[in-house]
Amino acid sequence: MIRSVIRGSGSALPGKAVSNEELSQRVDTTDEWIVERTGIRQRYIADDGETTSSLATQAAQRALEAAGMDGKDVDLIVLATATPDQTFPATATQVQHNLGCNGGIAFDVAAVCSGFLYALGTADSMLRTGMAKRALVIGAETFSRILDWEDRTTCVLFGDGAGAMVLEAQEVAEDGPKDGPGVLSTKLHADGKHNELLYVDGGPSTTGTVGKLRMKGREVFRHAVVNLSDVLKETLAASGHAAADIDWVVPHQANARILDATARKLGLPAEKVIVTVDQHANTSAASVPLAFDVGIRDGRIKKGDLVMFEAMGGGFTWGASLVRM
Ligand code: COA
């Protein structure tokens, strides 16, 4: 039997941080409103030269470095993004070129804020079936490019960034312990009937434009808490663990209140949740691997820990993955 083990992680942020105070000079909002309703204090916004592929490449290089590998060691890149450099080719192929991977498989997945979970689930399946040996799983976004900067109900919520993980296929004995380093269970879901609650009002086959993000935040919030607590329970049940076994929850960073509500529903103390929404805001597919890398580099997440990743986003799509470090 094969299990996908995390060998390293990395992340990257644009050079420029933008505070709530600075935003309040652009749209009718206040630092107080944003902090109280979302927990966000600042976000990073990409400059002209910073793109989804450049942030993804930087994050991937750091993940490879942490794993003691280089581009040539990787034969699979799965990159989650809703803000690709170009409509095609896949941004993953640009990253593959930048890293000097010399071939292998590279493609993007589109599941918006759940994109990283979808990418992780896809890469894990491909490693376990022997299609590849070492994978880079990346979440990278430049959401600032699809925000309507006149719409205060959305533009204050998002930021840009990238996070990456190196996964390696490792043989484990068929009759060995059910628990051990690697991805233990992943559950993914989608329900397409809620398109009008969170979407971009453009695209190549409809308007021929890139479009801007539109969201009915209150309704999204309601669905998020229910869907996330359901998928967390489902993911735990699949691996035979209890919520109390979890050392760290690394959630999608949309809103501090969603993080609190989800932890409460699981009966987990807030101290077990890695929170970066205050610093990064919602970076869509990048938010889970970015938060994970923060937890790894500040020493909170350690070898042997049981880590739960979870996310919910446009589609709706949602999912969770339980990993032993
Ligand atoms: N600054 C000041 N006031 C604002 C504002 C802003 N940036 N944005 C909205 N408001 C106002 C609204 O106009 C509304 O005013 P009204 O009562 O006079 O109409 C009031 O604040 C409350 O708006 P509402 O949307 O009900 O607030 P909320 O408590 O639901 O918080 C969100 C809004 C977006 C922060 C919250 O709903 C949320 O986080 N939703 C989930 C979003 C999410 O997770 N999305 C990504 C999934 S991947």
Tab-separated table of C-alpha atoms and ligand atoms in Angstrom:
chain	number	residue	atom	x	y	z
A	1	MET	CA	0.000	0.000	0.000
A	2	ILE	CA	1.160	3.540	-0.728
A	3	ARG	CA	0.643	6.619	1.440
A	4	SER	CA	1.385	10.241	0.428
A	5	VAL	CA	3.711	11.812	2.980
A	6	ILE	CA	4.314	15.569	3.339
A	7	ARG	CA	8.050	16.206	2.884
A	8	GLY	CA	8.108	20.024	2.943
A	9	SER	CA	6.097	23.208	2.656
A	10	GLY	CA	6.629	26.763	1.486
A	11	SER	CA	4.706	29.967	0.911
A	12	ALA	CA	5.012	33.354	-0.754
A	13	LEU	CA	3.315	36.724	-0.400
A	14	PRO	CA	3.447	39.843	-2.566
A	15	GLY	CA	5.747	42.601	-1.323
A	16	LYS	CA	2.978	45.070	-0.482
A	17	ALA	CA	0.704	44.783	2.580
A	18	VAL	CA	-2.441	46.934	2.529
A	19	SER	CA	-4.043	47.805	5.880
A	20	ASN	CA	-7.772	48.264	6.548
A	21	GLU	CA	-6.983	51.929	7.177
A	22	GLU	CA	-5.566	52.310	3.653
A	23	LEU	CA	-8.634	50.567	2.178
A	24	SER	CA	-10.954	52.913	4.033
A	25	GLN	CA	-9.496	55.760	1.971
A	26	ARG	CA	-10.621	53.922	-1.179
A	27	VAL	CA	-14.097	52.589	-0.249
A	28	ASP	CA	-16.704	53.451	2.381
A	29	THR	CA	-15.505	51.170	5.195
A	30	THR	CA	-13.669	51.265	8.512
A	31	ASP	CA	-10.949	49.259	10.225
A	32	GLU	CA	-13.420	48.675	13.073
A	33	TRP	CA	-16.119	47.141	10.779
A	34	ILE	CA	-13.654	44.864	8.988
A	35	VAL	CA	-11.965	43.614	12.186
A	36	GLU	CA	-15.253	43.039	14.002
A	37	ARG	CA	-17.021	41.194	11.137
A	38	THR	CA	-14.075	39.272	9.685
A	39	GLY	CA	-10.953	39.424	11.892
A	40	ILE	CA	-8.967	40.785	8.912
A	41	ARG	CA	-6.379	43.503	9.666
A	42	GLN	CA	-4.410	43.556	6.432
A	43	ARG	CA	-3.930	41.714	3.134
A	44	TYR	CA	-1.105	41.468	0.577
A	45	ILE	CA	-1.792	42.799	-2.917
A	46	ALA	CA	0.250	41.816	-5.978
A	47	ASP	CA	2.109	44.517	-7.892
A	48	ASP	CA	2.259	44.580	-11.699
A	49	GLY	CA	5.220	42.180	-11.899
A	50	GLU	CA	3.753	39.713	-9.390
A	51	THR	CA	1.553	37.007	-10.896
A	52	THR	CA	-0.084	33.778	-9.803
A	53	SER	CA	2.765	31.804	-11.422
A	54	SER	CA	5.520	33.940	-9.868
A	55	LEU	CA	4.037	33.561	-6.365
A	56	ALA	CA	3.432	29.842	-6.975
A	57	THR	CA	7.012	29.346	-8.169
A	58	GLN	CA	8.434	31.069	-5.085
A	59	ALA	CA	6.250	29.016	-2.725
A	60	ALA	CA	7.170	25.806	-4.580
A	61	GLN	CA	10.900	26.597	-4.440
A	62	ARG	CA	10.652	27.061	-0.665
A	63	ALA	CA	8.717	23.796	-0.301
A	64	LEU	CA	11.325	21.931	-2.377
A	65	GLU	CA	14.112	23.458	-0.306
A	66	ALA	CA	12.385	22.339	2.912
A	67	ALA	CA	12.068	18.825	1.431
A	68	GLY	CA	15.746	18.786	0.378
A	69	MET	CA	14.733	18.367	-3.282
A	70	ASP	CA	14.812	20.340	-6.500
A	71	GLY	CA	12.529	20.675	-9.518
A	72	LYS	CA	13.940	17.610	-11.252
A	73	ASP	CA	12.806	15.381	-8.359
A	74	VAL	CA	9.132	16.174	-8.980
A	75	ASP	CA	7.004	14.315	-11.563
A	76	LEU	CA	3.592	15.832	-10.770
A	77	ILE	CA	2.389	19.412	-10.221
A	78	VAL	CA	-1.230	20.060	-9.296
A	79	LEU	CA	-1.918	23.775	-8.951
A	80	ALA	CA	-5.191	25.096	-7.568
A	81	THR	CA	-6.207	28.546	-8.736
A	82	ALA	CA	-9.185	30.603	-9.878
A	83	THR	CA	-6.881	33.366	-11.111
A	84	PRO	CA	-4.560	31.724	-13.666
A	85	ASP	CA	-1.943	33.755	-15.534
A	86	GLN	CA	-3.708	32.947	-18.822
A	87	THR	CA	-6.970	31.217	-19.779
A	88	PHE	CA	-4.638	28.512	-21.070
A	89	PRO	CA	-2.126	26.904	-20.777
A	90	ALA	CA	-2.421	25.806	-17.160
A	91	THR	CA	-0.410	27.956	-14.743
A	92	ALA	CA	1.082	24.675	-13.446
A	93	THR	CA	2.980	24.290	-16.732
A	94	GLN	CA	4.582	27.724	-16.304
A	95	VAL	CA	5.609	26.785	-12.754
A	96	GLN	CA	6.960	23.470	-14.049
A	97	HIS	CA	9.108	25.363	-16.554
A	98	ASN	CA	10.275	27.879	-13.920
A	99	LEU	CA	11.354	25.044	-11.604
A	100	GLY	CA	13.191	23.099	-14.329
A	101	CYS	CA	11.141	19.953	-13.759
A	102	ASN	CA	11.897	18.504	-17.220
A	103	GLY	CA	8.563	16.863	-17.911
A	104	GLY	CA	6.156	14.902	-15.767
A	105	ILE	CA	2.508	15.818	-15.257
A	106	ALA	CA	1.318	19.409	-14.659
A	107	PHE	CA	-2.216	20.787	-14.587
A	108	ASP	CA	-4.506	23.224	-12.752
A	109	VAL	CA	-7.625	22.457	-10.760
A	110	ALA	CA	-10.456	24.959	-10.329
A	111	ALA	CA	-12.426	24.651	-7.120
A	112	VAL	CA	-11.930	28.251	-5.931
A	113	CYS	CA	-11.381	28.438	-2.146
A	114	SER	CA	-11.526	24.618	-1.821
A	115	GLY	CA	-9.026	24.321	-4.651
A	116	PHE	CA	-6.145	23.227	-2.426
A	117	LEU	CA	-8.212	20.398	-0.916
A	118	TYR	CA	-9.217	19.270	-4.414
A	119	ALA	CA	-5.568	19.464	-5.531
A	120	LEU	CA	-4.393	17.523	-2.472
A	121	GLY	CA	-7.047	14.839	-2.999
A	122	THR	CA	-6.124	14.542	-6.697
A	123	ALA	CA	-2.363	14.370	-6.078
A	124	ASP	CA	-2.827	11.857	-3.250
A	125	SER	CA	-4.922	9.602	-5.523
A	126	MET	CA	-2.334	9.802	-8.307
A	127	LEU	CA	0.527	8.971	-5.943
A	128	ARG	CA	-1.357	6.060	-4.417
A	129	THR	CA	-2.128	4.584	-7.839
A	130	GLY	CA	1.514	4.875	-8.923
A	131	MET	CA	1.030	7.524	-11.632
A	132	ALA	CA	3.699	9.680	-9.967
A	133	LYS	CA	6.228	9.467	-7.140
A	134	ARG	CA	6.702	13.047	-5.937
A	135	ALA	CA	4.152	15.817	-6.245
A	136	LEU	CA	4.065	19.533	-5.739
A	137	VAL	CA	0.604	20.583	-4.588
A	138	ILE	CA	0.178	24.324	-4.879
A	139	GLY	CA	-2.538	26.876	-4.128
A	140	ALA	CA	-1.844	30.274	-5.694
A	141	GLU	CA	-4.027	33.299	-6.332
A	142	THR	CA	-4.075	36.942	-7.351
A	143	PHE	CA	-7.690	37.640	-6.358
A	144	SER	CA	-6.970	41.374	-6.289
A	145	ARG	CA	-7.238	41.217	-10.113
A	146	ILE	CA	-10.865	39.986	-10.052
A	147	LEU	CA	-12.145	42.221	-7.235
A	148	ASP	CA	-14.565	45.075	-7.816
A	149	TRP	CA	-12.684	47.772	-5.917
A	150	GLU	CA	-15.909	49.855	-5.703
A	151	ASP	CA	-17.778	47.068	-3.851
A	152	ARG	CA	-17.027	47.351	-0.135
A	153	THR	CA	-18.891	44.120	0.646
A	154	THR	CA	-16.253	42.048	-1.188
A	155	CYS	CA	-13.047	43.998	-1.858
A	156	VAL	CA	-12.059	44.204	1.816
A	157	LEU	CA	-12.164	40.411	2.254
A	158	PHE	CA	-9.523	39.033	-0.115
A	159	GLY	CA	-5.756	39.043	-0.644
A	160	ASP	CA	-3.058	37.481	-2.853
A	161	GLY	CA	-0.495	34.761	-2.086
A	162	ALA	CA	0.642	31.184	-2.615
A	163	GLY	CA	1.409	28.062	-0.615
A	164	ALA	CA	2.909	24.734	-1.635
A	165	MET	CA	3.583	21.248	-0.299
A	166	VAL	CA	5.809	18.433	-1.504
A	167	LEU	CA	4.166	15.017	-1.218
A	168	GLU	CA	6.051	11.762	-1.698
A	169	ALA	CA	4.670	8.255	-2.244
A	170	GLN	CA	5.818	5.954	0.529
A	171	GLU	CA	5.269	2.186	0.700
A	172	VAL	CA	3.585	0.928	3.871
A	173	ALA	CA	2.827	-2.688	4.697
A	174	GLU	CA	-0.719	-3.757	3.784
A	175	ASP	CA	-1.165	-5.241	7.273
A	176	GLY	CA	0.690	-2.344	8.979
A	177	PRO	CA	-0.918	0.200	11.327
A	178	LYS	CA	-3.880	2.150	9.899
A	179	ASP	CA	-2.389	5.352	11.295
A	180	GLY	CA	1.061	6.630	10.319
A	181	PRO	CA	2.746	9.478	8.416
A	182	GLY	CA	0.791	10.645	5.376
A	183	VAL	CA	-2.675	11.494	4.103
A	184	LEU	CA	-5.131	9.307	6.047
A	185	SER	CA	-8.467	10.384	4.563
A	186	THR	CA	-9.863	13.045	2.233
A	187	LYS	CA	-13.504	13.881	1.518
A	188	LEU	CA	-14.591	16.293	-1.231
A	189	HIS	CA	-18.031	17.618	-2.184
A	190	ALA	CA	-19.739	19.996	-4.599
A	191	ASP	CA	-23.265	21.344	-4.974
A	192	GLY	CA	-23.731	23.412	-8.124
A	193	LYS	CA	-27.104	24.910	-7.272
A	194	HIS	CA	-25.655	27.867	-5.356
A	195	ASN	CA	-23.814	29.537	-8.228
A	196	GLU	CA	-25.519	32.903	-7.707
A	197	LEU	CA	-24.256	33.202	-4.112
A	198	LEU	CA	-20.566	33.322	-5.079
A	199	TYR	CA	-19.307	33.675	-8.657
A	200	VAL	CA	-17.364	35.793	-11.151
A	201	ASP	CA	-19.535	37.679	-13.663
A	202	GLY	CA	-17.365	36.919	-16.693
A	203	GLY	CA	-15.454	34.186	-18.503
A	204	PRO	CA	-14.094	33.218	-21.923
A	205	SER	CA	-17.206	31.382	-23.162
A	206	THR	CA	-19.828	33.841	-21.858
A	207	THR	CA	-18.819	37.511	-21.765
A	208	GLY	CA	-15.348	37.122	-23.226
A	209	THR	CA	-14.032	39.158	-20.275
A	210	VAL	CA	-12.338	38.114	-17.047
A	211	GLY	CA	-15.165	39.495	-14.853
A	212	LYS	CA	-15.396	40.495	-11.194
A	213	LEU	CA	-16.178	38.530	-8.045
A	214	ARG	CA	-19.770	38.741	-6.730
A	215	MET	CA	-20.879	37.349	-3.378
A	216	LYS	CA	-23.869	37.243	-1.044
A	217	GLY	CA	-21.706	36.964	2.038
A	218	ARG	CA	-24.330	36.283	4.672
A	219	GLU	CA	-25.776	33.282	2.791
A	220	VAL	CA	-22.296	31.913	2.031
A	221	PHE	CA	-21.483	32.139	5.741
A	222	ARG	CA	-24.553	30.065	6.669
A	223	HIS	CA	-23.708	27.282	4.200
A	224	ALA	CA	-20.021	27.309	5.173
A	225	VAL	CA	-20.557	26.466	8.839
A	226	VAL	CA	-22.971	23.578	8.102
A	227	ASN	CA	-20.979	22.071	5.209
A	228	LEU	CA	-17.653	22.298	7.014
A	229	SER	CA	-18.772	20.667	10.221
A	230	ASP	CA	-20.395	17.817	8.211
A	231	VAL	CA	-17.309	17.128	6.089
A	232	LEU	CA	-15.008	17.269	9.119
A	233	LYS	CA	-17.044	14.567	10.855
A	234	GLU	CA	-17.115	12.495	7.649
A	235	THR	CA	-13.322	12.760	7.225
A	236	LEU	CA	-12.681	11.758	10.840
A	237	ALA	CA	-15.066	8.796	10.565
A	238	ALA	CA	-13.298	7.582	7.395
A	239	SER	CA	-9.956	7.272	9.215
A	240	GLY	CA	-11.396	6.123	12.536
A	241	HIS	CA	-10.287	9.199	14.503
A	242	ALA	CA	-12.170	11.415	16.952
A	243	ALA	CA	-12.137	15.222	16.969
A	244	ALA	CA	-10.178	15.093	20.238
A	245	ASP	CA	-7.304	13.310	18.419
A	246	ILE	CA	-6.668	16.363	16.193
A	247	ASP	CA	-3.571	18.385	17.116
A	248	TRP	CA	-4.102	21.185	14.583
A	249	VAL	CA	-6.897	22.396	12.342
A	250	VAL	CA	-5.616	24.314	9.312
A	251	PRO	CA	-8.771	25.858	7.869
A	252	HIS	CA	-9.480	27.979	4.835
A	253	GLN	CA	-9.096	31.540	6.112
A	254	ALA	CA	-12.297	33.315	5.027
A	255	ASN	CA	-13.548	34.816	8.246
A	256	ALA	CA	-12.473	34.502	11.883
A	257	ARG	CA	-16.110	33.953	12.875
A	258	ILE	CA	-16.402	30.911	10.553
A	259	LEU	CA	-13.194	29.496	12.090
A	260	ASP	CA	-14.562	29.961	15.614
A	261	ALA	CA	-17.976	28.481	14.760
A	262	THR	CA	-16.447	25.413	13.065
A	263	ALA	CA	-14.036	24.728	15.956
A	264	ARG	CA	-16.929	25.082	18.410
A	265	LYS	CA	-19.063	22.590	16.455
A	266	LEU	CA	-16.211	20.068	16.650
A	267	GLY	CA	-15.719	20.778	20.350
A	268	LEU	CA	-12.120	21.881	19.691
A	269	PRO	CA	-10.438	24.716	21.588
A	270	ALA	CA	-9.598	27.818	19.533
A	271	GLU	CA	-5.875	27.294	20.383
A	272	LYS	CA	-5.802	24.251	18.073
A	273	VAL	CA	-6.782	26.337	15.037
A	274	ILE	CA	-4.066	27.972	12.905
A	275	VAL	CA	-5.325	31.483	12.147
A	276	THR	CA	-3.766	33.775	9.541
A	277	VAL	CA	-6.880	35.562	8.274
A	278	ASP	CA	-5.856	38.647	10.285
A	279	GLN	CA	-2.605	38.949	8.282
A	280	HIS	CA	-3.448	37.464	4.855
A	281	ALA	CA	-7.265	37.886	4.550
A	282	ASN	CA	-8.933	35.328	2.254
A	283	THR	CA	-6.386	34.158	-0.325
A	284	SER	CA	-8.768	31.533	-1.778
A	285	ALA	CA	-6.891	28.373	-2.856
A	286	ALA	CA	-3.663	29.665	-1.295
A	287	SER	CA	-5.038	30.097	2.200
A	288	VAL	CA	-4.755	26.521	3.539
A	289	PRO	CA	-1.142	25.851	2.415
A	290	LEU	CA	-0.134	29.384	3.447
A	291	ALA	CA	-1.529	28.871	6.952
A	292	PHE	CA	0.050	25.405	7.121
A	293	ASP	CA	3.455	26.822	6.220
A	294	VAL	CA	3.102	29.475	8.930
A	295	GLY	CA	2.311	26.737	11.485
A	296	ILE	CA	5.270	24.623	10.321
A	297	ARG	CA	7.796	27.457	10.282
A	298	ASP	CA	6.842	28.889	13.682
A	299	GLY	CA	7.245	25.383	15.157
A	300	ARG	CA	3.628	24.771	16.199
A	301	ILE	CA	3.013	21.855	13.778
A	302	LYS	CA	5.486	19.055	14.530
A	303	LYS	CA	6.360	15.574	13.319
A	304	GLY	CA	3.752	13.077	14.464
A	305	ASP	CA	0.948	15.655	14.797
A	306	LEU	CA	-2.498	14.932	13.401
A	307	VAL	CA	-3.545	17.838	11.162
A	308	MET	CA	-6.963	18.521	9.659
A	309	PHE	CA	-7.185	20.685	6.528
A	310	GLU	CA	-10.579	22.045	5.518
A	311	ALA	CA	-12.081	24.525	3.073
A	312	MET	CA	-15.291	25.675	1.446
A	313	GLY	CA	-15.673	27.916	-1.584
A	314	GLY	CA	-17.498	28.921	-4.739
A	315	GLY	CA	-19.410	26.216	-6.538
A	316	PHE	CA	-20.176	25.463	-3.774
A	317	THR	CA	-17.267	23.110	-3.259
A	318	TRP	CA	-15.942	21.920	0.076
A	319	GLY	CA	-13.699	19.287	1.540
A	320	ALA	CA	-11.367	18.148	4.304
A	321	SER	CA	-8.249	16.052	4.606
A	322	LEU	CA	-6.689	14.419	7.663
A	323	VAL	CA	-2.906	14.051	7.610
A	324	ARG	CA	-0.402	12.558	10.051
A	325	MET	CA	2.851	14.552	9.931
B	1	COA	N1	-17.624	48.235	5.535
B	1	COA	C1	-18.662	48.743	6.214
B	1	COA	N2	-19.912	48.252	6.125
B	1	COA	C2	-20.104	47.192	5.329
B	1	COA	C3	-19.049	46.607	4.586
B	1	COA	C4	-17.780	47.189	4.722
B	1	COA	N3	-16.696	46.697	4.073
B	1	COA	N4	-19.543	45.570	3.892
B	1	COA	C5	-20.834	45.495	4.170
B	1	COA	N5	-21.201	46.470	5.041
B	1	COA	C6	-22.508	46.751	5.594
B	1	COA	C7	-23.626	46.203	4.731
B	1	COA	O1	-23.931	47.137	3.705
B	1	COA	C8	-24.751	46.049	5.722
B	1	COA	O2	-25.333	47.327	5.952
B	1	COA	P1	-26.943	47.476	6.100
B	1	COA	O3	-27.272	46.653	7.300
B	1	COA	O4	-27.096	48.929	6.256
B	1	COA	O5	-27.491	46.898	4.824
B	1	COA	C9	-24.035	45.658	7.015
B	1	COA	O6	-22.656	46.016	6.826
B	1	COA	C10	-24.112	44.171	7.322
B	1	COA	O7	-23.800	43.441	6.146
B	1	COA	P2	-23.822	41.862	6.139
B	1	COA	O8	-23.411	41.390	4.780
B	1	COA	O9	-25.113	41.360	6.687
B	1	COA	O10	-22.653	41.565	7.192
B	1	COA	P3	-22.175	40.218	7.795
B	1	COA	O11	-22.131	40.304	9.259
B	1	COA	O12	-22.842	39.040	7.161
B	1	COA	O13	-20.635	40.189	7.313
B	1	COA	C11	-19.285	39.153	5.611
B	1	COA	C12	-20.347	40.195	5.933
B	1	COA	C13	-19.037	39.130	4.122
B	1	COA	C14	-18.013	39.530	6.337
B	1	COA	C15	-19.745	37.780	6.104
B	1	COA	O14	-21.057	37.542	5.682
B	1	COA	C16	-18.865	36.666	5.622
B	1	COA	O15	-17.706	36.567	5.961
B	1	COA	N6	-19.450	35.761	4.852
B	1	COA	C17	-18.742	34.589	4.351
B	1	COA	C18	-17.892	34.997	3.230
B	1	COA	C19	-17.012	33.883	2.821
B	1	COA	O16	-16.639	33.051	3.573
B	1	COA	N7	-16.686	33.931	1.560
B	1	COA	C20	-15.714	33.138	0.953
B	1	COA	C21	-16.065	31.734	0.920
B	1	COA	S1	-14.751	31.087	0.072
